Every structure is written in C-alpha cells, then in structure tokens.
Short mmCIF file of C-alpha atoms in Angstrom, two decimals:
data_model
loop_
_atom_site.label_atom_id
_atom_site.label_comp_id
_atom_site.label_asym_id
_atom_site.label_seq_id
_atom_site.Cartn_x
_atom_site.Cartn_y
_atom_site.Cartn_z
CA UNK A 19 -10.91 4.32 32.99
CA UNK A 20 -8.76 2.88 30.26
CA UNK A 21 -7.60 -1.05 30.02
CA UNK A 22 -5.18 -2.31 27.30
CA UNK A 23 -5.15 -5.64 26.46
CA UNK A 24 -2.26 -6.89 24.24
CA UNK A 25 -0.75 -10.05 22.75
CA UNK A 26 2.54 -10.29 21.18
CA UNK A 27 2.16 -11.40 17.93
CA UNK A 28 4.63 -14.64 17.20
CA UNK A 29 5.33 -13.60 13.08
CA UNK A 30 5.13 -10.80 10.72
CA UNK A 31 5.71 -8.20 13.57
CA UNK A 32 8.44 -4.88 13.31
CA UNK A 33 10.20 -3.24 16.22
CA UNK A 34 9.88 0.45 16.29
CA UNK A 35 11.16 2.66 18.75
CA UNK A 36 8.76 4.45 21.19
CA UNK A 37 10.43 7.54 20.18
CA UNK A 38 9.34 7.01 16.19
CA UNK A 39 5.51 6.41 17.18
CA UNK A 40 5.22 9.04 19.07
CA UNK A 41 7.65 11.72 17.74
CA UNK A 42 6.16 15.23 18.63
CA UNK A 43 6.47 16.69 14.97
CA UNK A 44 5.44 14.22 12.81
CA UNK A 45 1.76 13.51 11.96
CA UNK A 46 -0.17 10.26 11.82
CA UNK A 47 0.23 10.12 8.20
CA UNK A 48 3.91 10.47 8.50
CA UNK A 49 4.52 7.95 10.77
CA UNK A 50 1.83 5.53 9.49
CA UNK A 51 3.93 5.82 5.89
CA UNK A 52 7.12 5.23 7.85
CA UNK A 53 6.52 2.16 9.60
CA UNK A 54 4.61 0.65 6.87
CA UNK A 55 8.03 1.12 4.95
CA UNK A 56 10.40 -0.18 7.79
CA UNK A 57 7.88 -3.49 7.94
CA UNK A 58 8.36 -4.01 4.13
CA UNK A 59 11.13 -7.02 3.20
CA UNK A 60 14.67 -6.48 3.15
CA UNK A 61 15.39 -5.51 -0.41
CA UNK A 62 11.81 -4.44 -1.17
CA UNK A 63 12.00 -1.41 -3.74
CA UNK A 64 8.52 0.25 -3.44
CA UNK A 65 8.38 3.75 -3.42
CA UNK A 66 6.90 6.12 -0.73
CA UNK A 67 4.19 7.07 -3.68
CA UNK A 68 3.10 3.42 -3.95
CA UNK A 69 3.47 2.99 -0.28
CA UNK A 70 1.02 5.84 0.31
CA UNK A 71 -1.43 4.90 -1.93
CA UNK A 72 -1.41 1.11 -0.39
CA UNK A 73 -1.61 3.14 2.51
CA UNK A 74 -5.08 5.32 1.50
CA UNK A 75 -2.89 8.32 2.34
CA UNK A 76 -4.49 11.23 -0.04
CA UNK A 77 -1.70 13.26 -2.64
CA UNK A 78 -1.75 16.52 -0.25
CA UNK A 79 -1.67 14.05 3.22
CA UNK A 80 1.15 12.34 1.54
CA UNK A 81 2.98 15.72 0.41
CA UNK A 82 2.76 16.77 3.73
CA UNK A 83 3.98 13.91 5.59
CA UNK A 84 6.92 12.97 3.16
CA UNK A 85 7.95 16.79 3.57
CA UNK A 86 7.80 16.35 7.57
CA UNK A 87 9.85 13.24 7.35
CA UNK A 88 12.47 14.63 5.28
CA UNK A 89 12.85 17.82 7.61
CA UNK A 90 13.39 15.56 10.39
CA UNK A 91 15.69 13.24 8.61
CA UNK A 92 13.83 9.96 8.32
CA UNK A 93 14.05 10.35 4.80
CA UNK A 94 16.86 11.51 1.82
CA UNK A 95 16.36 11.49 -1.67
CA UNK A 96 18.85 12.30 -4.19
CA UNK A 97 18.95 12.31 -7.94
CA UNK A 98 21.65 10.09 -10.10
CA UNK A 99 22.52 9.19 -13.49
CA UNK A 100 22.67 5.29 -14.87
CA UNK A 101 23.27 3.98 -18.29
CA UNK A 102 21.76 5.39 -21.11
CA UNK A 103 21.38 9.22 -19.32
CA UNK A 104 18.52 8.50 -17.51
CA UNK A 105 18.19 10.02 -14.34
CA UNK A 106 16.57 8.25 -11.38
CA UNK A 107 15.34 9.39 -8.00
CA UNK A 108 17.08 7.19 -4.65
CA UNK A 109 14.89 6.94 -1.86
CA UNK A 110 16.52 6.32 1.37
CA UNK A 111 14.13 5.50 4.37
CA UNK A 112 15.72 5.10 8.00
CA UNK A 113 14.38 4.27 11.50
CA UNK A 114 16.62 6.68 13.08
CA UNK A 115 16.98 10.45 12.08
CA UNK A 116 20.22 10.56 9.17
CA UNK A 117 22.20 13.48 8.48
CA UNK A 118 22.70 14.58 4.58
CA UNK A 119 26.65 13.21 4.49
CA UNK A 120 25.00 9.87 6.39
CA UNK A 121 22.95 9.26 3.26
CA UNK A 122 24.70 9.74 0.84
CA UNK A 123 27.71 7.55 2.31
CA UNK A 124 24.47 4.70 3.02
CA UNK A 125 23.27 5.23 -0.69
CA UNK A 126 26.92 5.45 -2.38
CA UNK A 127 26.96 1.43 -0.95
CA UNK A 128 23.64 0.32 -2.24
CA UNK A 129 23.21 -0.57 -6.64
CA UNK A 130 21.40 1.70 -8.48
CA UNK A 131 18.15 0.38 -10.23
CA UNK A 132 16.60 2.14 -12.17
CA UNK A 133 12.40 1.44 -12.39
CA UNK A 134 12.83 2.04 -16.63
CA UNK A 135 12.59 -1.35 -18.13
CA UNK A 136 12.93 -2.13 -21.69
CA UNK A 137 9.73 -1.76 -23.96
CA UNK A 138 8.24 -5.08 -25.02
CA UNK A 139 8.06 -5.73 -28.68
CA UNK A 140 5.06 -4.39 -30.63
CA UNK A 141 2.55 -6.71 -32.34
CA UNK A 142 1.60 -5.18 -35.52
CA UNK A 143 -2.09 -4.61 -35.70
CA UNK A 144 -4.32 -6.10 -38.33
CA UNK A 145 -5.13 -4.81 -41.81
CA UNK A 146 -3.55 -1.72 -43.66
CA UNK A 147 -2.05 1.49 -41.84
CA UNK A 148 -5.33 4.29 -41.68
CA UNK A 149 -4.07 8.12 -41.72
CA UNK A 150 -5.47 10.58 -39.44
CA UNK A 151 -9.02 12.70 -40.37
CA UNK A 152 -8.29 15.51 -42.04
CA UNK A 153 -11.53 16.64 -42.68
CA UNK A 154 -11.20 19.92 -41.21
CA UNK A 155 -14.08 21.64 -38.76
CA UNK A 156 -16.52 19.31 -36.89
CA UNK A 157 -20.20 19.75 -38.58
CA UNK A 158 -21.38 21.65 -35.45
CA UNK A 159 -20.15 24.15 -33.06
CA UNK A 160 -19.20 22.60 -29.34
CA UNK A 161 -21.97 24.53 -27.43
CA UNK A 162 -22.74 22.39 -24.50
CA UNK A 163 -20.39 21.73 -21.12
CA UNK A 164 -17.54 19.59 -21.75
CA UNK A 165 -15.34 18.11 -18.95
CA UNK A 166 -12.67 17.46 -21.32
CA UNK A 167 -9.38 19.40 -20.92
CA UNK A 168 -8.25 21.94 -23.57
CA UNK A 169 -4.92 19.86 -25.19
CA UNK A 170 -2.35 22.04 -23.81
CA UNK A 171 -3.76 21.77 -20.12
CA UNK A 172 -3.94 18.26 -20.66
CA UNK A 173 -0.83 17.72 -21.85
CA UNK A 174 1.40 20.08 -19.83
CA UNK A 175 3.42 18.11 -17.33
CA UNK A 176 4.26 18.92 -14.04
CA UNK A 177 7.21 20.81 -12.71
CA UNK A 178 8.95 18.10 -11.50
CA UNK A 179 8.67 15.98 -14.83
CA UNK A 180 10.01 19.11 -16.57
CA UNK A 181 13.00 19.17 -14.88
CA UNK A 182 13.16 15.42 -15.50
CA UNK A 183 12.63 15.24 -18.93
CA UNK A 184 15.24 17.81 -19.63
CA UNK A 185 18.10 17.00 -17.50
CA UNK A 186 19.72 18.81 -14.53
CA UNK A 187 20.18 22.65 -15.60
CA UNK A 188 24.21 23.54 -15.43
CA UNK A 189 23.71 26.32 -13.24
CA UNK A 190 21.34 24.69 -10.28
CA UNK A 191 23.98 25.44 -7.85
CA UNK A 192 23.95 29.59 -8.78
CA UNK A 193 19.96 28.64 -8.52
CA UNK A 194 20.59 26.87 -5.18
CA UNK A 195 22.19 29.84 -3.82
CA UNK A 196 19.53 32.23 -5.27
CA UNK A 197 16.93 30.61 -3.25
CA UNK A 198 19.29 30.24 -0.33
CA UNK A 199 19.43 34.15 -0.05
CA UNK A 200 15.78 35.09 -0.21
CA UNK A 201 15.84 35.01 3.62
CA UNK A 202 17.79 37.78 3.88
CA UNK A 203 15.61 39.62 1.15
CA UNK A 204 12.26 39.74 3.26
CA UNK A 205 11.31 38.69 6.66
CA UNK A 206 8.55 36.71 4.74
CA UNK A 207 10.72 34.31 2.76
CA UNK A 208 12.42 33.28 6.22
CA UNK A 209 10.24 30.18 7.14
CA UNK A 210 10.36 28.30 3.55
CA UNK A 211 10.23 24.95 4.58
CA UNK A 212 13.46 23.18 3.92
CA UNK A 213 11.99 20.53 1.61
CA UNK A 214 10.76 22.80 -0.80
CA UNK A 215 14.36 24.65 -2.03
CA UNK A 216 15.32 22.09 -4.52
CA UNK A 217 11.94 22.21 -6.22
CA UNK A 218 12.48 26.16 -6.02
CA UNK A 219 15.93 26.13 -7.24
CA UNK A 220 14.92 24.11 -10.19
CA UNK A 221 12.17 26.72 -11.07
CA UNK A 222 14.71 29.32 -10.65
CA UNK A 223 17.18 27.48 -12.59
CA UNK A 224 15.06 27.98 -15.55
CA UNK A 225 15.01 31.86 -15.34
CA UNK A 226 18.53 31.37 -15.31
CA UNK A 227 18.94 29.17 -18.41
CA UNK A 228 16.61 31.79 -20.40
CA UNK A 229 18.85 34.88 -19.45
CA UNK A 230 17.50 36.46 -16.39
CA UNK A 231 20.18 37.31 -13.81
CA UNK A 232 20.22 36.63 -9.90
CA UNK A 233 19.04 39.92 -9.37
CA UNK A 234 16.22 39.98 -12.23
CA UNK A 235 14.85 36.77 -9.86
CA UNK A 236 15.23 38.32 -6.59
CA UNK A 237 13.44 41.66 -8.07
CA UNK A 238 10.81 39.56 -9.51
CA UNK A 239 9.80 37.90 -5.89
CA UNK A 240 9.75 41.22 -3.76
CA UNK A 241 7.69 42.87 -6.26
CA UNK A 242 5.05 39.72 -6.04
CA UNK A 243 5.08 40.03 -2.06
CA UNK A 244 2.29 41.44 -0.24
CA UNK A 245 2.50 44.88 1.79
CA UNK A 246 3.81 44.41 5.37
CA UNK A 247 0.26 44.32 6.73
CA UNK A 248 -0.98 40.84 5.14
CA UNK A 249 0.64 38.00 6.23
CA UNK A 250 1.85 35.15 3.86
CA UNK A 251 1.14 31.97 5.67
CA UNK A 252 3.05 29.94 2.83
CA UNK A 253 5.83 31.68 1.64
CA UNK A 254 7.22 28.65 -0.16
CA UNK A 255 4.20 28.45 -2.22
CA UNK A 256 4.18 31.76 -3.10
CA UNK A 257 7.96 31.91 -4.35
CA UNK A 258 6.79 28.75 -6.54
CA UNK A 259 3.74 30.60 -7.93
CA UNK A 260 5.75 33.62 -8.78
CA UNK A 261 8.57 31.52 -10.37
CA UNK A 262 6.29 28.99 -12.51
CA UNK A 263 6.00 31.30 -15.79
CA UNK A 264 9.33 32.56 -16.89
CA UNK A 265 8.98 35.43 -19.04
CA UNK A 266 11.45 36.04 -22.32
CA UNK A 267 14.08 37.67 -21.53
CA UNK A 268 14.37 40.25 -24.33
CA UNK A 269 10.47 41.72 -22.26
CA UNK A 270 11.64 43.07 -18.74
CA UNK A 271 9.48 40.78 -16.16
CA UNK A 272 7.47 43.86 -15.47
CA UNK A 273 7.39 47.55 -16.69
CA UNK A 274 10.11 49.46 -15.48
CA UNK A 275 8.71 52.33 -12.96
CA UNK A 276 8.45 56.23 -14.88
CA UNK A 277 11.48 57.55 -12.45
CA UNK A 278 13.96 55.66 -14.23
CA UNK A 279 14.40 53.58 -10.67
CA UNK A 280 14.94 49.72 -11.88
CA UNK A 281 12.94 48.80 -8.15
CA UNK A 282 9.82 49.07 -7.31
CA UNK A 283 8.08 52.21 -5.44
CA UNK A 284 7.26 50.06 -2.38
CA UNK A 285 11.85 49.35 -2.20
CA UNK A 286 12.48 53.10 -2.73
CA UNK A 287 15.12 54.13 -0.23
CA UNK A 288 17.22 50.71 -0.55
CA UNK A 289 20.34 50.03 -1.53
CA UNK A 290 22.35 46.98 -2.14
CA UNK A 291 25.23 46.18 0.46
CA UNK A 292 28.79 46.52 -0.25
CA UNK A 293 29.61 43.33 1.86
CA UNK A 294 30.31 40.06 0.28
CA UNK A 295 27.32 38.38 0.07
CA UNK A 296 26.68 35.28 -2.21
CA UNK A 297 23.60 37.35 -3.57
CA UNK A 298 23.04 40.79 -4.15
CA UNK A 299 21.87 42.06 -0.14
CA UNK A 300 19.58 44.85 -0.41
CA UNK A 301 18.78 47.25 2.84
CA UNK A 302 17.37 50.01 3.75
CA UNK A 303 20.35 52.50 5.22
CA UNK A 304 19.52 54.95 8.20
CA UNK A 305 22.09 57.00 7.16
CA UNK A 306 25.04 56.64 4.63
CA UNK A 307 25.73 53.26 5.74
CA UNK A 308 27.50 51.02 2.91
CA UNK A 309 26.93 47.64 4.64
CA UNK A 310 23.80 46.13 6.36
CA UNK A 311 23.41 45.26 9.98
CA UNK A 312 24.66 41.91 9.66
CA UNK A 313 27.67 43.12 8.04
CA UNK A 314 28.58 45.90 10.21
CA UNK A 315 28.26 43.54 13.44
CA UNK A 316 30.85 40.94 11.51
CA UNK A 317 33.04 43.81 10.47
CA UNK A 318 33.04 45.02 14.74
CA UNK A 319 33.33 41.97 15.69
#
C-alpha cells in the first residue's frame, strides 16, 4: 500500500498538465528536459543543450530526449540568417504539441537573437614576438603510448559544424527530396526517424554539391544495405554512415560490375518506374510492367 503526502508550494512553482508528465512516448529524460525548460523565467535564452548539462543528462540521453520532443511537437528548430551573414538556430519549446506551421508563426513574432558577441580587444603580450620552432624532427621517435589524437582527427569538425561553417547548400531542397524518397527504395529505410531527415539532407547535399546525381546517392545507399535476412535496427544511423564520406566525382563511388550494368548484382532485374516520382523509383517487375505497384493502383483508381 502506498501513501502520498503533498504540500502545495507557495512560491517558485510551475503548472504542468498530467498529460505532459505522464506522456506515454516521452522518456523520463525528455520530460525532465521539457519541464525544466518550461520552468525557466520568461525571456530566458537558455539552450536545450545547456539545460541538459544542468540537469545532468548525458550526451546520448540528451540526443534521444530532444529527438522525442521534436517528434511529438514539443520542440521545434529552424535556421535563420542574421546580420553579418551569420546563421543561428532558433529553438521553440512549448507546453503543448505544435504543428510546423504554428511553430513558424510563433518564431516569426520574436526577435532573432544571436549568441555571437563581439570579441574583446586583445592585450598585447609582453616582450618581442617569438617565431615558432622549426627544428625539424624531434630528438627521438615516439614509441610510448599517447592519448593525443592526430592533428587531422583532433581538428575535424562534426557534421553539424561543417554545415554551419559553410552555410546552407543551394541544393538542400533537392537533397531533402532525395532523402524523402529513401522509403520507396527499400523497406529497410521506412523507419528512419523524422528528426534525422535534416541531418541526412545536409549530408546528401554535400554529394550533390560535388557533382554527384541523386541516382548516384540512391545507388550508393542501396549498395551499402545488408541482405534481406539481416535486420537493420538503426536505418538512420546506417544512412548517415554511408553518406559521411563523399568520394570525388571523377572516380566512381564503387567499381562498376563487369556485366556493364550500373546496378549491383543484388538489384539485377530491377528497373526504373516510368511514373511520376520526385526521385528515380526502382522496382522489380513480375512481367513486362513499366510502372510500380503504387503508380498502377493510382492509374486504375
């Protein structure tokens, strides 16, 4: 038997609905992140990542919690350009689920505040400037274990940082359509979380910017999928891994099959649907069909 004792606070409290606290699809970290944000004073500009840090929510748990909140409509994000050509991320946290259109209207009402601040004037160092040492190789070869990462690995930015540094790709909309068509290519790709589509679109845009076509990207992803007997528990992570490295356009992403067919042996017998699709649609005809099952149903309906 359980007993409950509750004293209503007289100050420093927030009101939350029971539906929010007992939400069946939000983890405890997601509920804690959301209620913490909603309890902040009006006008506070604390980011979700800072809230997670204060609430002692780890990086992986924070990623899952944020993805759940975005999928349920409690959190919305958008990238906007501010003075000086900088691009900042606006985050909207709501106590009730909002659609994308509702979130855009609310974000448009508020001022765009950049977290970038002007650098303070530098104080000159005492003494004369000293040039860097150019003595060549060290006195002895390093043979002991070291925890220092190689320079290229230590300075390599994350995928999101790369996108922020170079700005938005002019072919980002085409890349979004490319990613949106992935569920049509394979049943394995139908469970990609919606919250990952923007990240995958930025990765695909890098392929398009270097001269690859949408067909090149689709075929590269299809070649990287495991066989039908191997389950894929994280299809979004698999696509992210496959798109992370962009091969030069002058070299094919993979050697062409000796038969001259540009598709892999696993896709032999597949053909492109003649119907109206945003991106090329591959299907395996049973006879001499020229349209996929979806187009055939649409035309007969």
